[in-house]
Short mmCIF file of C-alpha atoms in Angstrom, two decimals:
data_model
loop_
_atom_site.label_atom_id
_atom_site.label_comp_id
_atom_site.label_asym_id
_atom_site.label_seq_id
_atom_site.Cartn_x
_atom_site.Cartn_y
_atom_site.Cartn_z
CA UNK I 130 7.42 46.46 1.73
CA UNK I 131 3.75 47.06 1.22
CA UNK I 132 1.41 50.36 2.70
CA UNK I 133 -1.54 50.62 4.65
CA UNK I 134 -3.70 53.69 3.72
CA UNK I 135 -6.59 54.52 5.26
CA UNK I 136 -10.14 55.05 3.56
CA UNK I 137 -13.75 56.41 4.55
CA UNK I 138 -16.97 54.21 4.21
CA UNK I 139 -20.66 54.30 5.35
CA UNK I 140 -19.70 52.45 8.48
CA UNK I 141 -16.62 54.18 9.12
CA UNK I 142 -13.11 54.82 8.79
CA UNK I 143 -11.03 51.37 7.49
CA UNK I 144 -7.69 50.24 5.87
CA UNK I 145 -6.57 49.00 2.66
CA UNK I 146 -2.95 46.94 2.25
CA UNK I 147 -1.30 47.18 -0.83
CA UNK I 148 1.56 44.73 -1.72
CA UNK I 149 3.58 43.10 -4.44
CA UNK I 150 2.86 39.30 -4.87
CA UNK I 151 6.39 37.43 -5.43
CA UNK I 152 5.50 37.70 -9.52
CA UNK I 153 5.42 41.50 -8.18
CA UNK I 154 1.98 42.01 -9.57
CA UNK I 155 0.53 45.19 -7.41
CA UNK I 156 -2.65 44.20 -5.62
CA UNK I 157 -4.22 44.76 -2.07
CA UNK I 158 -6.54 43.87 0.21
CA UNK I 159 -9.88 46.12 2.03
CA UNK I 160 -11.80 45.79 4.85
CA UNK I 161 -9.52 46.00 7.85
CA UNK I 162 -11.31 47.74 10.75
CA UNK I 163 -8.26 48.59 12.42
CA UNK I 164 -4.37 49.80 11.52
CA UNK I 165 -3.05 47.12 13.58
CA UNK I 166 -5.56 44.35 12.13
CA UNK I 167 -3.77 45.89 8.78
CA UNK I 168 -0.41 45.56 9.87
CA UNK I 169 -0.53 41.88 11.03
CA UNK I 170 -2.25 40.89 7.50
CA UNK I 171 0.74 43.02 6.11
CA UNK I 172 3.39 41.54 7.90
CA UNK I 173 2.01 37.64 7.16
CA UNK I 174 2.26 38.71 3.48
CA UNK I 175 5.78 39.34 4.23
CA UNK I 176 6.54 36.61 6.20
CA UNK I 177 5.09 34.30 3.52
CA UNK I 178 6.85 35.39 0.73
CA UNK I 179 10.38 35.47 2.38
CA UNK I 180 9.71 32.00 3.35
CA UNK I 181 8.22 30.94 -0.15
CA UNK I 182 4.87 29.83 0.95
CA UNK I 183 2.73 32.66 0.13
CA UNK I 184 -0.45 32.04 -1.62
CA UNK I 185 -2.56 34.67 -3.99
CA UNK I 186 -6.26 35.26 -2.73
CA UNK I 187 -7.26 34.12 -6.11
CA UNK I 188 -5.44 30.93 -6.20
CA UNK I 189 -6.60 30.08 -2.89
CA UNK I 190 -10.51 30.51 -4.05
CA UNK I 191 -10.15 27.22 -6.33
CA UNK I 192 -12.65 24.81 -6.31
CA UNK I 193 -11.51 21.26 -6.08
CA UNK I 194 -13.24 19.67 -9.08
CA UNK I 195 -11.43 22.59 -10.55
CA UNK I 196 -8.26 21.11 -9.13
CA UNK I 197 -8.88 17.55 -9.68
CA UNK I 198 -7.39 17.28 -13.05
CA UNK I 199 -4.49 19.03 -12.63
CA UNK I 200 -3.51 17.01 -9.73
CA UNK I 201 -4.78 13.78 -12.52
CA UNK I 202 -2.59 15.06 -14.85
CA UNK I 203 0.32 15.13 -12.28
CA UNK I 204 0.14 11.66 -11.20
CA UNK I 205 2.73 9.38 -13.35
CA UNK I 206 4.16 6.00 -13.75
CA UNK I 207 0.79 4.82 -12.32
CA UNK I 208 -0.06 0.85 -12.90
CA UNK I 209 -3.70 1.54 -14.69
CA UNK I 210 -5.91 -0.46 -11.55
CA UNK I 211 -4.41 2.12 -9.46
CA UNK I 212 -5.05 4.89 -11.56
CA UNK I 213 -8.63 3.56 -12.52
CA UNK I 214 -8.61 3.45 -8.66
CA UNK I 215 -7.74 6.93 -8.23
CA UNK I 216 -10.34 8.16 -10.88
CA UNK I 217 -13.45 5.42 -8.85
CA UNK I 218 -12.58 7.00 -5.71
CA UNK I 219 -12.72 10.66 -6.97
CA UNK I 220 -15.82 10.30 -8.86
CA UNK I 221 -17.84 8.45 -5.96
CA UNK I 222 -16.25 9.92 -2.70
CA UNK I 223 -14.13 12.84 -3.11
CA UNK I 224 -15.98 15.32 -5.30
CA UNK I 225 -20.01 14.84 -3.84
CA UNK I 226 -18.60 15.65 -0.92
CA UNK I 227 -15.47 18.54 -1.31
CA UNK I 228 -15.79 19.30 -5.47
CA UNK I 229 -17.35 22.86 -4.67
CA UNK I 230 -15.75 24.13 -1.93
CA UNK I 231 -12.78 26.30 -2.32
CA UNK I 232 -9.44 25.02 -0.96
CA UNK I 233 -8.67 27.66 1.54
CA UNK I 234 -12.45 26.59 2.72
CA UNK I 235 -10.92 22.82 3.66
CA UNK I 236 -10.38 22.75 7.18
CA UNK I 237 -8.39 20.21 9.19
CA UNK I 238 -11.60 19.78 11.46
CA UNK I 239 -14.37 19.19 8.18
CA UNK I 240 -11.67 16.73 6.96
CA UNK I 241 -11.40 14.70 10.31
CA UNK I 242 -15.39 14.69 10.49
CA UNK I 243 -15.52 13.40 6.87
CA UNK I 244 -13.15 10.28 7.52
CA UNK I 245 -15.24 9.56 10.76
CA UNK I 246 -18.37 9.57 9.04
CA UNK I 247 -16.53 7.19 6.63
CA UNK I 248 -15.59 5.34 8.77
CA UNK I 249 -19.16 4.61 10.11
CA UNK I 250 -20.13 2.31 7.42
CA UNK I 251 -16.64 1.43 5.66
CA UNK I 252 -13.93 -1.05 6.11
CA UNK I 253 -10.37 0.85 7.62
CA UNK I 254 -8.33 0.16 4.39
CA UNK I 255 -11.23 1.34 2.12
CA UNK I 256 -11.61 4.66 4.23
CA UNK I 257 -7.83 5.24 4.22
CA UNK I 258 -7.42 4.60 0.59
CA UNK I 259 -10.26 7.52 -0.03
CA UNK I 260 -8.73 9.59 2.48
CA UNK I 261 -5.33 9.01 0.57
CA UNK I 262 -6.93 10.69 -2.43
CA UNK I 263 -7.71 14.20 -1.03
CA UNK I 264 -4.65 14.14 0.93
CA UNK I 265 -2.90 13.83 -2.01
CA UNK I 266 -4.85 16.44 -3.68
CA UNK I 267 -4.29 19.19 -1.08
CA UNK I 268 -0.37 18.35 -0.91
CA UNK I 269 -0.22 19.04 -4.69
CA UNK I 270 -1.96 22.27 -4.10
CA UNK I 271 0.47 23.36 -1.10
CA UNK I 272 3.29 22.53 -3.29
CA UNK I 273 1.82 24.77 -6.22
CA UNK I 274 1.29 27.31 -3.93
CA UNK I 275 -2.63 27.01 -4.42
CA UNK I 276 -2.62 26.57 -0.41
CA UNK I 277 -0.05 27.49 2.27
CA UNK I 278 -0.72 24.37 4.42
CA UNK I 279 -2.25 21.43 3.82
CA UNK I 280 -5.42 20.73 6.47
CA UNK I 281 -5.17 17.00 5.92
CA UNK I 282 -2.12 16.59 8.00
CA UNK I 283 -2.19 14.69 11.02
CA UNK I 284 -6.00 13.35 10.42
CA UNK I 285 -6.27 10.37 12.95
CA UNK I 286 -7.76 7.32 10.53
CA UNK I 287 -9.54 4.55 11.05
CA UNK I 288 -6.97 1.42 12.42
CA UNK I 289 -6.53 -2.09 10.43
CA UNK I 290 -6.95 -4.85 11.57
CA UNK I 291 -5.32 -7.36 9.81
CA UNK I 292 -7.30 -10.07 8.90
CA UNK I 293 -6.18 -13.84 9.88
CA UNK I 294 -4.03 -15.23 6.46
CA UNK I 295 -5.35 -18.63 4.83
CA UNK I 296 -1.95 -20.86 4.72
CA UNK I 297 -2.17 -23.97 3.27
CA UNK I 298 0.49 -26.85 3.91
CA UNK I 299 1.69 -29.12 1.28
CA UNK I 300 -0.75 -31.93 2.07
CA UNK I 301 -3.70 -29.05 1.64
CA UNK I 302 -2.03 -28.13 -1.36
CA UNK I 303 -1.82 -31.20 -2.94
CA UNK I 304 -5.47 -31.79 -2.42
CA UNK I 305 -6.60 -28.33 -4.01
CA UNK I 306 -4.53 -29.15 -6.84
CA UNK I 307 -6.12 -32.50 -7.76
CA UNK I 308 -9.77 -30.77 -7.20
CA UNK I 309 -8.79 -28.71 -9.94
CA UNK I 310 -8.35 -30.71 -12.08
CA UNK I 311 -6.36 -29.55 -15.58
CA UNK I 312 -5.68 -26.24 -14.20
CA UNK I 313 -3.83 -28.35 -10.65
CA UNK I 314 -0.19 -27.33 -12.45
CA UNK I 315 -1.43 -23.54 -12.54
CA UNK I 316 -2.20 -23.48 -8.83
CA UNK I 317 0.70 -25.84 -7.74
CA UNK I 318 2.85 -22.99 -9.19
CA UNK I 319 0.94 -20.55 -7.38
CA UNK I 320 1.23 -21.90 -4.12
CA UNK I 321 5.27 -22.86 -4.51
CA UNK I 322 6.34 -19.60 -6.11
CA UNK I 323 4.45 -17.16 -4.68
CA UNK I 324 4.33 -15.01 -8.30
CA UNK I 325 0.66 -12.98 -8.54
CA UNK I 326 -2.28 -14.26 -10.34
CA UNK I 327 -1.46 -11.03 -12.82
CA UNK I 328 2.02 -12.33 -13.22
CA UNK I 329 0.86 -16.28 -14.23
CA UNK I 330 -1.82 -15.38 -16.38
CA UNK I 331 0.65 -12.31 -18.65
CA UNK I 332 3.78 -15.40 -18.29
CA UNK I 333 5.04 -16.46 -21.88
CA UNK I 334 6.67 -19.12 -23.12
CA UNK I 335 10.36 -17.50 -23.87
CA UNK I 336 10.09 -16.45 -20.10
CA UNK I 337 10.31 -19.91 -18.80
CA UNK I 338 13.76 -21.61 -18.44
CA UNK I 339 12.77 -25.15 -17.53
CA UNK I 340 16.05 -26.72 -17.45
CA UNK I 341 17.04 -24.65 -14.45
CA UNK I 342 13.84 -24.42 -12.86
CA UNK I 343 13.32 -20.38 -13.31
CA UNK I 344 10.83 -17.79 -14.24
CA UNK I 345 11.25 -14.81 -15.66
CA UNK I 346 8.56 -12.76 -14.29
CA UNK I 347 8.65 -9.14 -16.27
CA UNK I 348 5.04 -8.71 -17.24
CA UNK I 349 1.79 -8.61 -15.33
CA UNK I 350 -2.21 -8.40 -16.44
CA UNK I 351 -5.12 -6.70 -14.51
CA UNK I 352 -8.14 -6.17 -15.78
CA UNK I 353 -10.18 -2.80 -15.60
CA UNK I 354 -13.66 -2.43 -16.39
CA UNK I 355 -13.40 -5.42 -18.47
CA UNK I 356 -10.57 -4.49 -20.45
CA UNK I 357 -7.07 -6.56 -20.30
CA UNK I 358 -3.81 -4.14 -19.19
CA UNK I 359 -0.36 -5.14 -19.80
CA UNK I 360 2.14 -3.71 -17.75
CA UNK I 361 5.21 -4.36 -15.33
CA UNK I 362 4.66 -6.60 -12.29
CA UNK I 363 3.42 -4.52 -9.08
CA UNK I 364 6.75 -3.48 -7.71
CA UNK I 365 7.60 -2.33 -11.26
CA UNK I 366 10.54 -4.41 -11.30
CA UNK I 367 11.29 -7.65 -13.56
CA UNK I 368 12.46 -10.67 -11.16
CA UNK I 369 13.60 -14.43 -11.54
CA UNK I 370 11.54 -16.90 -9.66
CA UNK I 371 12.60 -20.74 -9.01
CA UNK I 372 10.19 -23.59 -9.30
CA UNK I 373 10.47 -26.91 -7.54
CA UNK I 374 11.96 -29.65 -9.70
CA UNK I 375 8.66 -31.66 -9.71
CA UNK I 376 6.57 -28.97 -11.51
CA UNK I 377 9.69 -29.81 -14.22
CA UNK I 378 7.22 -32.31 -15.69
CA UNK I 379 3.56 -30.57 -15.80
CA UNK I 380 5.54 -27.33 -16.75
CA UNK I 381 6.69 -28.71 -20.18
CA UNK I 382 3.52 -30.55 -21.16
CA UNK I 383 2.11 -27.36 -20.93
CA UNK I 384 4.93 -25.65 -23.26
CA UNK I 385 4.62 -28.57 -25.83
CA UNK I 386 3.46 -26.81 -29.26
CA UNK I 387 3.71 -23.39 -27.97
CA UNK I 388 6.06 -20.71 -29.23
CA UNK I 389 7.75 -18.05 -27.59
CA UNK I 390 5.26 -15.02 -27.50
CA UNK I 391 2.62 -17.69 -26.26
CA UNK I 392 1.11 -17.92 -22.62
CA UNK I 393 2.09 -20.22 -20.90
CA UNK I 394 -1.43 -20.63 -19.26
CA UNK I 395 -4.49 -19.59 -21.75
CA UNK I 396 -7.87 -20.07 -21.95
CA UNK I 397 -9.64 -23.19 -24.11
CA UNK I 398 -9.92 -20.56 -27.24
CA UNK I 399 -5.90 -19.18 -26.16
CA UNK I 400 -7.16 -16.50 -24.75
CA UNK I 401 -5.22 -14.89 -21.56
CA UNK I 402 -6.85 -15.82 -18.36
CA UNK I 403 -9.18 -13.69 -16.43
CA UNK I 404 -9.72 -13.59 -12.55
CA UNK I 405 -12.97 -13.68 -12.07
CA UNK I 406 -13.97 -16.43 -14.58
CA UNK I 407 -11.04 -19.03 -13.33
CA UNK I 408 -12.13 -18.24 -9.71
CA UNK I 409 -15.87 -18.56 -10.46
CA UNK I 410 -15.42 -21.50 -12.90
CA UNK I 411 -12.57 -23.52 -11.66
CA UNK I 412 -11.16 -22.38 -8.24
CA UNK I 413 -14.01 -21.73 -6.16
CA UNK I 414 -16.21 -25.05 -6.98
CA UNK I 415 -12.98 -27.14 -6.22
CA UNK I 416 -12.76 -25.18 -2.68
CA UNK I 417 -16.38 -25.92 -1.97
CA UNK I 418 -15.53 -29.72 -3.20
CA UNK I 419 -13.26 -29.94 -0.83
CA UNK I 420 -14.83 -27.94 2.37
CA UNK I 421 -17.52 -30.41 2.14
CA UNK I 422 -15.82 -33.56 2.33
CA UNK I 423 -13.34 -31.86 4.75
CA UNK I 424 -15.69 -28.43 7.04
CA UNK I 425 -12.01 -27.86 8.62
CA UNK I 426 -10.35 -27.14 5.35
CA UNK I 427 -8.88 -23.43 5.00
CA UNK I 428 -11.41 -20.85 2.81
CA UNK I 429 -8.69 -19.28 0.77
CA UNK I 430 -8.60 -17.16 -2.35
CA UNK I 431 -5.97 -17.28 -5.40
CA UNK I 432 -4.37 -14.57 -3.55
CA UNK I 433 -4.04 -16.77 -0.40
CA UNK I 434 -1.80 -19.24 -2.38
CA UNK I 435 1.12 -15.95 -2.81
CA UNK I 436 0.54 -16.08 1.17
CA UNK I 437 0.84 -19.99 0.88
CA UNK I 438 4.29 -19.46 -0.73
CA UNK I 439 5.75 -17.61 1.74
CA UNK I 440 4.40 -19.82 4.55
CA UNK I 441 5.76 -23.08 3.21
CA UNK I 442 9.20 -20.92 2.27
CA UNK I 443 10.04 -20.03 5.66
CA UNK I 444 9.37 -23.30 6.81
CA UNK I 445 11.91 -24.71 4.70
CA UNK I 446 14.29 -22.53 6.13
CA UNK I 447 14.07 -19.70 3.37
CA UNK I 448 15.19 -16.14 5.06
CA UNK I 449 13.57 -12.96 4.96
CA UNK I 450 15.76 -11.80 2.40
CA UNK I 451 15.21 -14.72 -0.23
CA UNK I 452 11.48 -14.58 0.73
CA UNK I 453 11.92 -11.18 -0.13
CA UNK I 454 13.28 -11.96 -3.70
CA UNK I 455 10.88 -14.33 -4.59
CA UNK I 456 7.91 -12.29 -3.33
CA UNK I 457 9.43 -9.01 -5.32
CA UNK I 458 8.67 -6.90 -2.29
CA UNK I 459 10.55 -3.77 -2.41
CA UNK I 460 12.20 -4.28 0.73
CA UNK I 461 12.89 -6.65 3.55
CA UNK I 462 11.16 -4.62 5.99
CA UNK I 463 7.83 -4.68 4.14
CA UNK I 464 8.23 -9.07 3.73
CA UNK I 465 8.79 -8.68 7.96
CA UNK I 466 5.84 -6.20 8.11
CA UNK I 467 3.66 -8.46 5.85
CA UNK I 468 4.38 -11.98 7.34
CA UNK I 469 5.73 -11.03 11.18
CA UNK I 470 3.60 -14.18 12.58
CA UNK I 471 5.63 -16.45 9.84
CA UNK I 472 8.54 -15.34 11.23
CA UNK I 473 7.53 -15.23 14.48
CA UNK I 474 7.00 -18.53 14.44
CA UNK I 475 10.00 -19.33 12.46
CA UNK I 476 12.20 -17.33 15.60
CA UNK I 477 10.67 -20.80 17.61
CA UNK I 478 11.93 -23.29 14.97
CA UNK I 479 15.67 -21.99 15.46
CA UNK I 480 15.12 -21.52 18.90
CA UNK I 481 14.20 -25.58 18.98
CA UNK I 482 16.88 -26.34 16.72
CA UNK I 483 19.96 -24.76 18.63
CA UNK I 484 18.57 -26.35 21.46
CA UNK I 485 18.43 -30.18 19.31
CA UNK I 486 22.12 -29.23 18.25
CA UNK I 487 23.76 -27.63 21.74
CA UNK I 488 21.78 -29.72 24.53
CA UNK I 489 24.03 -33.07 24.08
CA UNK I 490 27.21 -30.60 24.69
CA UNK I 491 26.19 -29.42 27.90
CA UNK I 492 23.94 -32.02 29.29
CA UNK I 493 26.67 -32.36 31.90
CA UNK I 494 27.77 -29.19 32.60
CA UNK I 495 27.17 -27.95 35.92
CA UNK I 496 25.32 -24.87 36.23
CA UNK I 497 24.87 -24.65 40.59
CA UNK I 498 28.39 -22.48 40.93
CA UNK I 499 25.85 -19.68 39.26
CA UNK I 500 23.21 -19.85 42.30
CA UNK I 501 26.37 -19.95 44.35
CA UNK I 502 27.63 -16.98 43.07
CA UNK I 503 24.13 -15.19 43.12
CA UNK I 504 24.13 -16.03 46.43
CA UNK I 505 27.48 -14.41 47.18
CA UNK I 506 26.73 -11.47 45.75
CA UNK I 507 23.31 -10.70 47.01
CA UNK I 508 25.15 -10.92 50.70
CA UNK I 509 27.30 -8.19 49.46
CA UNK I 510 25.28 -5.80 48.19
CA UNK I 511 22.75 -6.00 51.71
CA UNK I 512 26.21 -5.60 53.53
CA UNK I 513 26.97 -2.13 51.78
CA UNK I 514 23.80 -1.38 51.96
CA UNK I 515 23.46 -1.63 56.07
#
């Protein structure tokens, strides 16, 4: 246990705690005006360090830029857009506004203003991916003891609302591809696979078994700041994706004179494919072809054709578990979470189809005796109940 001694100033008496930190480094603490005001602080020490979460004055007076990178340098097995993410968000958001303030200073209340001020003149998912940032900041500093709470618990955010999904069906489809032109085999297998615009662009030649209609899908491209990074698809796991048997044809055309370590889809010069030249180049004029010849056509992105996947999936009858697999969601629940209204809908198809299958079989079964029985029974209960 620690002592409270008592000590003379200019304004008067006061009392000084001395205590062990759980190191058991001797140090103490001034100022107290009063012996009880001493033996609360004293008795929190002690509290804290039976229960592990006591935090050193000094530790406590961090600055957050000070912080930054050594939460950085604890964040692993990142894909690099979400690191280069991480470091955008930080640079631009997080440390004008927090980088030199202590983090004992952080209160729940200056972190609740913050995201409402955010949320002023940003989108929802923007403000809770920059809110996501300090959070996870000040929960590496409670678990390194830096703080003994963390004040951006229970911070209401901003609510998303999801936009409305571009689905194509396979007529829409169809037409997209031919607008396209060369590149209409790249986007058919978009829109009937459902694999990432990452995932086509880093596929390979020895990855593609054409004779039984699958795709290997273990690598995925982003590009950051210009540069090209290789990595694992998003989930971070490798998965097998099936192709309809008429992309059989278009598919080995484009493996004809390729070898193994080849892309399957490459620029003019070989080159791997980049996002935001295809869309600007090839995609988006073919779109605009088409929305002027047709006003009523869906505006949909590359992205939109993953969403296109799973549409025309489900309404082949696919489940939630093999829309799942072809998706490589890391769960069922987040395939229901992401496409409830598909499935929603789908609840109606089976609903319509029991109904096409059971309606002949009891098309003369007679259903009165139940309104008889109702009837019955509703005499009984007002008897008991006189």
């Amino acid at each position: 246990m620690g002592t409270i001694e008592p000590y003379d100033t200019a304004s008067g008496k006061r009392y000084r705690v001395r205590y062990r930190t759980p190191n058991h480094r001797q140090t103490d603490k001034r100022g107290f005006r009063t012996k009880r005001d001493a033996e609360e602080f004293l008795t929190s020490v002690e509290s804290a360090k039976s229960k592990g979460d006591f935090v050193t004055a000094t530790d406590s007076r961090t600055l957050l830029r000070d912080w930054a990178p050594v939460w950085q340098s604890s964040l692993v097995n990142l894909k690099p857009t979400t690191r280069s993410g991480y470091d955008y968000t930080l640079r631009r958001h997080v440390l004008p506004r927090w980088g030199d303030q202590r983090l004992s200073e952080i209160s729940h209340a200056q972190v609740q203003a913050w995201v409402s001020d955010l949320a002023v003149t940003l989108a929802p998912s923007t403000v809770r991916q920059i809110f996501h940032v300090l959070a996870s900041m000040l929960k590496f500093a409670v678990r390194d003891r830096k703080l003994s709470r963390n004040p951006a618990e229970n911070v209401n955010l901003p609510r998303i609302i999801k936009r409305r999904r571009g689905y194509l069906n396979h007529d829409q489809v169809a037409q997209l591809v031919s607008a396209v032109g060369t590149w209409g085999d790249a986007i058919a297998l978009l829109a009937y696979t459902g694999i990432r615009w990452g995932e086509l662009a880093a596929l390979r030649v020895r990855s593609v078994d054409v004779a039984n209609h699958r795709l290997h899908i273990i690598e995925s491209v982003s590009e950051i700041g210009g540069t090209l990074a290789f990595g694992t698809p998003k989930s971070g796991h490798s998965r097998v994706v099936t192709f309809p048997a008429f992309l059989e044809e278009p598919i080995t055309l484009r493996l004809s004179d390729k070898r193994g370590q080849d892309f399957v889809f490459a620029s003019d010069q070989g080159m791997t494919l980049r996002n935001n030249n295809f869309r600007q180049r090839v995609f988006d004029p073919a779109l605009a072809v088409l929305r002027e010849r047709q006003p009523t056509f869906p505006v949909v992105t590359l992205h939109d054709l993953r969403h296109t996947a799973a549409s025309l999936a489900v309404s082949a009858g696919a489940n939630v578990k093999a829309v799942q697999r072809m998706l490589g969601h890391a769960s069922a629940a987040m395939t229901l979470d992401v496409y409830a209204d598909l499935f929603d809908e789908d609840l109606s198809q089976v609903s319509a189809a029991l109904d096409r299958q059971a309606a002949a079989r009891f098309a003369a079964h007679d259903w009165t005796n139940i309104a008889h029985v109702t009837h019955s029974l509703r005499n009984v209960i007002e008897d008991e109940s006189r």
